[in-house]
CSV table of C-alpha atoms and ligand atoms in Angstrom, one decimal:
chain,number,residue,atom,x,y,z
A,1,ASN,CA,-39.5,-187.0,33.8
A,2,PRO,CA,-37.0,-184.5,35.8
A,3,ASP,CA,-34.3,-184.1,33.1
A,4,ILE,CA,-36.1,-183.9,30.1
A,5,SER,CA,-36.5,-180.4,29.4
A,6,PRO,CA,-40.1,-178.5,28.9
A,7,SER,CA,-39.6,-178.1,25.5
A,8,GLU,CA,-38.9,-181.5,24.2
A,9,THR,CA,-42.1,-182.9,26.0
A,10,LEU,CA,-44.4,-180.1,24.1
A,11,PRO,CA,-45.8,-181.5,20.9
A,12,ASP,CA,-44.2,-180.0,18.3
A,13,SER,CA,-47.0,-178.9,16.3
A,14,ASP,CA,-51.1,-178.2,16.4
A,15,PRO,CA,-52.5,-182.0,15.5
A,16,SER,CA,-55.9,-180.0,13.6
A,17,VAL,CA,-53.1,-179.0,11.3
A,18,PHE,CA,-52.8,-181.5,8.3
A,19,HIS,CA,-49.2,-180.6,6.0
A,20,LYS,CA,-50.0,-181.6,1.7
A,21,ARG,CA,-46.7,-183.1,1.5
A,22,TYR,CA,-47.2,-185.8,4.7
A,23,LEU,CA,-50.5,-186.6,2.4
A,24,LYS,CA,-50.7,-189.6,0.3
A,25,LYS,CA,-53.7,-190.1,-1.9
A,26,MET,CA,-55.4,-193.8,-1.9
A,27,ARG,CA,-59.1,-193.5,-3.6
A,28,CYS,CA,-61.6,-191.6,-4.0
A,29,LEU,CA,-64.4,-192.2,-2.2
A,30,GLY,CA,-67.5,-189.6,-3.2
A,31,GLU,CA,-68.1,-187.2,-6.2
A,32,GLY,CA,-70.3,-184.1,-5.5
A,33,HIS,CA,-71.4,-181.2,-7.7
A,34,PHE,CA,-68.8,-179.0,-6.2
A,35,GLY,CA,-66.3,-181.3,-5.1
A,36,LYS,CA,-64.7,-185.0,-4.1
A,37,VAL,CA,-64.5,-186.7,-1.3
A,38,THR,CA,-60.4,-188.8,-0.8
A,39,LEU,CA,-59.2,-191.3,1.1
A,40,TYR,CA,-55.6,-190.3,2.1
A,41,LEU,CA,-52.9,-191.6,4.3
A,42,TYR,CA,-51.8,-189.1,6.7
A,43,ASP,CA,-48.4,-190.3,7.1
A,44,PRO,CA,-46.0,-187.7,8.5
A,45,ALA,CA,-43.2,-191.0,9.3
A,46,ASN,CA,-43.1,-191.7,5.8
A,47,ASP,CA,-42.7,-195.6,6.6
A,48,GLY,CA,-46.6,-196.5,6.1
A,49,THR,CA,-48.0,-196.0,9.5
A,50,GLY,CA,-49.8,-193.1,9.4
A,51,GLU,CA,-53.5,-192.5,9.8
A,52,LEU,CA,-56.0,-193.1,6.8
A,53,VAL,CA,-58.1,-190.3,7.1
A,54,ALA,CA,-61.2,-188.5,4.7
A,55,VAL,CA,-60.6,-185.3,3.1
A,56,LYS,CA,-62.9,-183.5,1.4
A,57,SER,CA,-61.9,-180.7,-1.4
A,58,LEU,CA,-63.6,-178.4,-3.5
A,59,LYS,CA,-63.2,-178.2,-7.5
A,60,GLN,CA,-60.3,-175.4,-7.6
A,61,GLU,CA,-62.0,-172.5,-7.4
A,62,ASN,CA,-59.8,-169.4,-9.2
A,63,GLY,CA,-57.9,-168.4,-6.1
A,64,GLN,CA,-60.0,-167.6,-3.7
A,65,VAL,CA,-61.3,-169.9,-1.3
A,66,PRO,CA,-65.7,-169.8,-1.4
A,67,GLU,CA,-67.2,-168.7,1.6
A,68,GLY,CA,-69.6,-171.0,1.7
A,69,TRP,CA,-67.1,-173.2,1.7
A,70,MET,CA,-65.2,-172.3,5.2
A,71,LYS,CA,-68.7,-172.2,6.7
A,72,GLU,CA,-68.7,-176.0,6.0
A,73,ILE,CA,-65.6,-176.4,7.6
A,74,ASP,CA,-66.4,-174.1,11.2
A,75,ILE,CA,-69.9,-175.5,11.3
A,76,LEU,CA,-67.9,-179.5,11.3
A,77,LYS,CA,-65.0,-178.0,13.6
A,78,SER,CA,-68.1,-177.1,16.1
A,79,LEU,CA,-69.6,-180.2,16.4
A,80,TYR,CA,-69.3,-182.8,19.0
A,81,HIS,CA,-71.6,-185.5,18.9
A,82,ILE,CA,-71.0,-189.6,18.9
A,83,ASN,CA,-73.5,-189.8,16.1
A,84,ILE,CA,-71.7,-187.2,14.0
A,85,VAL,CA,-68.5,-187.8,11.9
A,86,LYS,CA,-65.2,-186.0,13.9
A,87,TYR,CA,-63.3,-183.1,12.3
A,88,LYS,CA,-59.7,-183.7,12.3
A,89,GLY,CA,-58.2,-180.5,10.7
A,90,CYS,CA,-57.4,-178.7,7.7
A,91,CYS,CA,-54.6,-178.8,5.2
A,92,THR,CA,-53.5,-175.6,3.2
A,93,GLU,CA,-52.3,-174.8,0.4
A,94,LEU,CA,-51.0,-171.8,-1.5
A,95,GLY,CA,-50.9,-169.7,1.4
A,96,GLY,CA,-54.5,-170.5,2.1
A,97,GLN,CA,-56.0,-170.1,-1.6
A,98,VAL,CA,-56.8,-174.1,-1.1
A,99,VAL,CA,-58.2,-175.3,2.1
A,100,GLN,CA,-58.7,-179.0,2.6
A,101,LEU,CA,-61.5,-180.6,5.3
A,102,ILE,CA,-59.9,-183.8,6.8
A,103,MET,CA,-62.5,-185.7,8.9
A,104,GLU,CA,-62.1,-189.2,10.9
A,105,TYR,CA,-62.2,-192.1,8.2
A,106,LEU,CA,-65.2,-194.7,8.8
A,107,PRO,CA,-64.2,-197.5,6.3
A,108,LEU,CA,-67.3,-199.4,6.6
A,109,GLY,CA,-68.7,-196.6,4.2
A,110,SER,CA,-72.5,-195.0,4.1
A,111,LEU,CA,-75.6,-196.8,4.9
A,112,MET,CA,-75.9,-197.5,0.7
A,113,GLU,CA,-73.0,-199.9,1.4
A,114,TYR,CA,-73.5,-201.2,4.2
A,115,LEU,CA,-77.1,-202.2,4.3
A,116,PRO,CA,-77.5,-204.3,0.5
A,117,LYS,CA,-74.8,-206.5,2.0
A,118,ARG,CA,-75.1,-207.4,5.6
A,119,LYS,CA,-77.8,-209.3,6.9
A,120,VAL,CA,-79.8,-206.4,9.0
A,121,GLY,CA,-82.4,-207.0,11.2
A,122,MET,CA,-85.3,-204.7,12.4
A,123,PRO,CA,-83.9,-204.1,15.9
A,124,GLN,CA,-80.7,-202.8,14.4
A,125,CYS,CA,-82.6,-200.8,11.5
A,126,LEU,CA,-84.1,-199.5,14.5
A,127,MET,CA,-81.1,-198.8,16.4
A,128,PHE,CA,-79.6,-197.0,13.1
A,129,ALA,CA,-82.9,-194.9,13.1
A,130,GLN,CA,-82.9,-193.7,16.3
A,131,GLN,CA,-79.3,-193.2,16.5
A,132,ILE,CA,-79.4,-190.6,13.0
A,133,CYS,CA,-82.1,-188.6,15.0
A,134,GLN,CA,-80.0,-188.3,17.8
A,135,GLY,CA,-77.7,-187.0,16.0
A,136,MET,CA,-79.9,-184.7,13.9
A,137,GLU,CA,-81.5,-183.6,17.3
A,138,TYR,CA,-78.5,-182.3,18.1
A,139,LEU,CA,-77.8,-180.3,14.8
A,140,HIS,CA,-81.1,-179.0,15.2
A,141,SER,CA,-80.0,-177.7,18.9
A,142,LYS,CA,-77.5,-175.4,17.1
A,143,ARG,CA,-80.1,-174.5,15.0
A,144,TYR,CA,-78.6,-176.1,11.6
A,145,ILE,CA,-80.4,-177.7,8.8
A,146,HIS,CA,-78.7,-180.3,7.2
A,147,ARG,CA,-80.6,-180.6,4.4
A,148,ASP,CA,-79.1,-183.1,2.3
A,149,LEU,CA,-80.1,-186.2,5.1
A,150,ALA,CA,-80.2,-189.9,3.2
A,151,ALA,CA,-78.7,-193.1,3.9
A,152,ARG,CA,-75.8,-192.2,1.1
A,153,ASN,CA,-74.8,-189.5,4.3
A,154,VAL,CA,-75.0,-191.8,6.9
A,155,LEU,CA,-72.1,-193.8,7.8
A,156,VAL,CA,-71.1,-196.9,9.6
A,157,GLU,CA,-68.9,-196.9,12.4
A,158,ASN,CA,-69.4,-200.6,13.4
A,159,GLU,CA,-72.7,-202.7,13.8
A,160,GLY,CA,-73.7,-201.0,16.8
A,161,LEU,CA,-73.0,-197.1,15.9
A,162,VAL,CA,-73.8,-194.9,12.8
A,163,LYS,CA,-72.7,-191.4,12.4
A,164,ILE,CA,-74.4,-188.2,9.9
A,165,GLY,CA,-71.2,-188.0,7.4
A,166,ASP,CA,-71.5,-185.3,5.3
A,167,PHE,CA,-72.7,-181.6,5.9
A,168,GLY,CA,-72.2,-180.0,2.5
A,169,LEU,CA,-75.4,-178.4,2.5
A,170,THR,CA,-75.9,-177.1,5.9
A,171,LYS,CA,-77.3,-173.8,7.2
A,172,TYR,CA,-77.3,-171.6,9.8
A,173,ILE,CA,-81.1,-171.2,10.4
A,174,PRO,CA,-80.5,-167.4,12.9
A,175,GLU,CA,-82.8,-166.7,15.8
A,176,GLY,CA,-86.4,-165.7,15.1
A,177,GLU,CA,-86.2,-167.4,11.9
A,178,ILE,CA,-88.3,-170.3,10.4
A,179,TYR,CA,-87.3,-171.4,6.9
A,180,TYR,CA,-84.0,-170.7,4.8
A,181,ARG,CA,-84.4,-170.4,1.4
A,182,VAL,CA,-81.8,-170.7,-1.5
A,183,ARG,CA,-81.8,-171.0,-5.2
A,184,GLU,CA,-79.9,-174.7,-5.2
A,185,ASP,CA,-78.1,-175.1,-8.9
A,186,GLY,CA,-76.8,-178.8,-8.9
A,187,ASP,CA,-78.1,-181.8,-8.8
A,188,SER,CA,-80.7,-181.5,-5.6
A,189,PRO,CA,-81.5,-184.0,-3.9
A,190,VAL,CA,-85.1,-183.5,-5.3
A,191,PHE,CA,-86.8,-187.6,-3.7
A,192,TRP,CA,-85.6,-186.6,-0.4
A,193,TYR,CA,-87.2,-182.6,-0.3
A,194,ALA,CA,-90.5,-181.7,1.3
A,195,LEU,CA,-93.2,-180.5,-0.8
A,196,GLU,CA,-92.1,-176.9,0.3
A,197,CYS,CA,-88.6,-177.5,-0.2
A,198,LEU,CA,-89.5,-178.4,-3.7
A,199,LYS,CA,-92.5,-175.3,-4.2
A,200,GLU,CA,-90.6,-172.4,-3.0
A,201,ASN,CA,-87.4,-173.2,-1.8
A,202,LYS,CA,-88.6,-172.6,1.5
A,203,PHE,CA,-85.7,-175.6,4.0
A,204,SER,CA,-86.9,-175.8,8.0
A,205,PHE,CA,-86.2,-178.3,10.8
A,206,ALA,CA,-88.8,-179.4,9.9
A,207,SER,CA,-88.0,-180.2,6.1
A,208,ASP,CA,-85.2,-181.8,7.6
A,209,ILE,CA,-88.0,-184.3,9.1
A,210,TRP,CA,-89.1,-185.0,5.9
A,211,SER,CA,-86.1,-186.1,4.8
A,212,PHE,CA,-85.2,-188.5,8.0
A,213,GLY,CA,-88.9,-190.6,7.1
A,214,VAL,CA,-87.0,-190.7,3.4
A,215,THR,CA,-83.7,-192.1,4.8
A,216,LEU,CA,-86.2,-194.3,7.5
A,217,TYR,CA,-87.4,-195.8,4.2
A,218,GLU,CA,-84.1,-196.0,2.8
A,219,ILE,CA,-83.1,-197.9,5.8
A,220,LEU,CA,-86.5,-200.1,5.8
A,221,THR,CA,-85.5,-201.2,2.6
A,222,ARG,CA,-82.0,-201.8,3.1
A,223,CYS,CA,-81.1,-199.5,0.5
A,224,ALA,CA,-82.5,-202.2,-2.1
A,225,HIS,CA,-80.5,-201.9,-5.6
A,226,ARG,CA,-83.1,-199.6,-7.8
A,227,GLN,CA,-86.1,-199.6,-5.4
A,228,GLY,CA,-84.4,-196.4,-3.8
A,229,PRO,CA,-86.7,-192.8,-4.0
A,230,PRO,CA,-86.3,-191.9,-7.1
A,231,ASP,CA,-87.3,-195.4,-8.5
A,232,LYS,CA,-90.1,-196.0,-6.3
A,233,PHE,CA,-91.4,-192.3,-7.7
A,234,ARG,CA,-91.0,-192.6,-10.7
A,235,GLU,CA,-92.7,-196.2,-10.9
A,236,MET,CA,-95.7,-194.5,-9.7
A,237,VAL,CA,-95.9,-191.8,-12.9
A,238,GLN,CA,-98.5,-193.5,-15.5
A,239,GLY,CA,-96.4,-194.5,-18.3
A,240,PRO,CA,-92.7,-195.0,-17.7
A,241,LYS,CA,-91.7,-192.9,-20.8
A,242,GLU,CA,-92.7,-189.6,-19.1
A,243,PRO,CA,-89.4,-187.9,-17.7
A,244,MET,CA,-89.8,-187.9,-13.8
A,245,THR,CA,-89.6,-183.9,-13.6
A,246,VAL,CA,-90.3,-181.4,-10.2
A,247,MET,CA,-93.5,-180.4,-11.6
A,248,VAL,CA,-94.5,-184.3,-12.0
A,249,LEU,CA,-93.0,-184.9,-8.3
A,250,ILE,CA,-94.4,-181.8,-6.8
A,251,LYS,CA,-98.4,-183.2,-8.5
A,252,LEU,CA,-97.5,-186.8,-7.0
A,253,LEU,CA,-97.2,-185.8,-3.7
A,254,GLU,CA,-100.2,-183.2,-3.7
A,255,LYS,CA,-101.9,-185.7,-4.7
A,256,GLN,CA,-101.0,-187.7,-1.6
A,257,HIS,CA,-99.1,-190.3,-3.1
A,258,ARG,CA,-96.4,-191.0,-0.6
A,259,LEU,CA,-93.5,-194.0,-0.8
A,260,PRO,CA,-94.8,-197.3,-0.4
A,261,ARG,CA,-94.4,-199.4,3.1
A,262,PRO,CA,-91.4,-201.4,2.7
A,263,LYS,CA,-91.7,-205.3,2.6
A,264,ASP,CA,-92.0,-206.3,6.8
A,265,CYS,CA,-92.4,-202.3,7.6
A,266,PRO,CA,-94.7,-203.0,11.3
A,267,GLN,CA,-98.0,-200.9,10.6
A,268,GLU,CA,-96.7,-198.2,13.4
A,269,LEU,CA,-93.3,-197.0,11.7
A,270,LYS,CA,-95.5,-196.8,8.0
A,271,ILE,CA,-97.9,-194.6,10.3
A,272,LEU,CA,-93.7,-192.7,11.9
A,273,MET,CA,-92.6,-192.1,7.8
A,274,GLU,CA,-95.9,-190.7,6.8
A,275,GLN,CA,-96.6,-188.3,9.7
A,276,CYS,CA,-93.2,-187.0,8.6
A,277,TRP,CA,-94.4,-186.4,4.9
A,278,VAL,CA,-97.4,-184.6,6.1
A,279,VAL,CA,-98.1,-181.6,3.7
A,280,ASP,CA,-98.4,-178.9,6.9
A,281,SER,CA,-95.1,-178.6,7.9
A,282,ALA,CA,-96.1,-177.4,11.6
A,283,GLN,CA,-97.5,-180.8,11.7
A,284,ARG,CA,-94.5,-182.8,11.5
A,285,PRO,CA,-92.7,-184.3,14.7
A,286,SER,CA,-89.5,-183.0,16.0
A,287,PHE,CA,-86.2,-185.0,16.1
A,288,LYS,CA,-86.6,-185.7,20.2
A,289,SER,CA,-90.2,-186.6,19.9
A,290,LEU,CA,-89.2,-189.1,17.2
A,291,ILE,CA,-86.4,-190.1,19.7
A,292,GLU,CA,-89.1,-191.4,22.0
A,293,ARG,CA,-91.4,-192.7,19.5
A,294,LEU,CA,-88.2,-195.1,17.9
A,295,GLU,CA,-87.5,-196.1,21.7
A,296,ALA,CA,-90.8,-197.1,22.8
A,297,ILE,CA,-91.1,-198.8,18.9
A,298,ARG,CA,-87.4,-201.0,19.9
A,299,GLN,CA,-88.7,-202.0,23.4
B,301,LIG,C1,-67.6,-181.2,-2.0
B,301,LIG,C2,-69.0,-181.9,-2.1
B,301,LIG,C3,-69.4,-183.1,-1.8
B,301,LIG,C4,-68.5,-184.1,-2.3
B,301,LIG,C5,-68.5,-185.6,-1.8
B,301,LIG,F1,-67.7,-186.4,-2.6
B,301,LIG,C6,-69.9,-186.1,-1.8
B,301,LIG,C7,-70.2,-187.4,-0.9
B,301,LIG,N1,-69.2,-187.8,-0.6
B,301,LIG,C8,-69.7,-187.8,1.1
B,301,LIG,C9,-69.0,-188.1,2.4
B,301,LIG,C10,-68.9,-189.7,2.3
B,301,LIG,C11,-70.6,-190.1,2.2
B,301,LIG,C12,-70.9,-189.8,3.8
B,301,LIG,N2,-71.2,-189.3,4.9
B,301,LIG,N3,-67.9,-190.6,2.6
B,301,LIG,C13,-67.4,-190.1,3.6
B,301,LIG,C14,-66.3,-191.3,4.4
B,301,LIG,C15,-65.9,-190.9,5.5
B,301,LIG,N4,-65.7,-190.2,6.4
B,301,LIG,O1,-65.0,-192.1,5.9
B,301,LIG,C16,-67.0,-192.2,3.5
B,301,LIG,N5,-66.1,-193.2,3.4
B,301,LIG,C17,-66.3,-194.6,2.8
B,301,LIG,O2,-66.7,-194.2,1.9
B,301,LIG,O3,-65.7,-195.1,2.9
B,301,LIG,C18,-65.6,-196.4,2.8
B,301,LIG,N6,-67.5,-192.0,2.5
B,301,LIG,C19,-68.9,-190.4,0.6
B,301,LIG,F2,-67.7,-190.2,0.3
B,301,LIG,C20,-69.5,-189.5,-0.7
B,301,LIG,C21,-70.4,-184.7,-0.8
B,301,LIG,C22,-70.3,-183.9,-0.7
B,301,LIG,O4,-71.4,-182.7,-0.7
């Protein structure tokens, strides 16, 4: 359009910069040990026609931004995959002392909310499981380990598409290294942790495979209430009064106890899950091989 000068056609700002004054808080989506995720309407026109976004913020630190927090933002910013939640931008406050992570909003929520409400058949369960493996294979190809793969962190875009939605515990494994050691305080997801994570805090690509096996168990049980991994492991200990500690869980796993075969779960899926839970992490399948095996089972 010749009569509009170039300056009038340039976008007036970087779309990944979100201004605090236009973010209108709607409701809380989740609470973590270190912060929360909140639904906001980003409404610069101030007429309600804005866009819904999910905003992750850390509990207020004393001024400076925690180093690990910027790492999480940089990690999500660098990931482009259909089965990984989209990064949209950041909102900074107080001259960069507070940084909030802005992501796309998936209103159907996580598999924990979606599966118990819907009649999801085995074909759809297997499609979801395969898509999680595809997102995780991409993450591992960039040498990241997720460390918190679970149904609660898998979002539903629609009945044919799921995305890994949270990367709060994701770490980079340097070339040549195999393990990432960390003493995680806070409420670690121990019932999704591989044996070597519980015993030695050794996290690896193979420990994500163990967590995928637990996530597949959640999908096959449709995330039924009180039927989750914590409940099932608690049922395994003699006498309900005995509290479940990490030591009790380690003993159960060392005695080869594993989550039971879900109702209507085909034998080949039971075998696949149990291969994700073998003690020797080197014997566990890769996400690449899990994708191929799930493809074969889906035929
Ligand atoms: C500071 C650390 C921290 C704080 C937290 F609250 C959580 C837990 N949180 C994770 C993000 C979460 C689940 C996932 N994936 N989710 C994202 C969306 C979205 N992008 O739309 C969404 N949508 C939804 O619920 O729609 C009805 N839920 C849900 F908020 C739980 C994990 C953390 O590491």
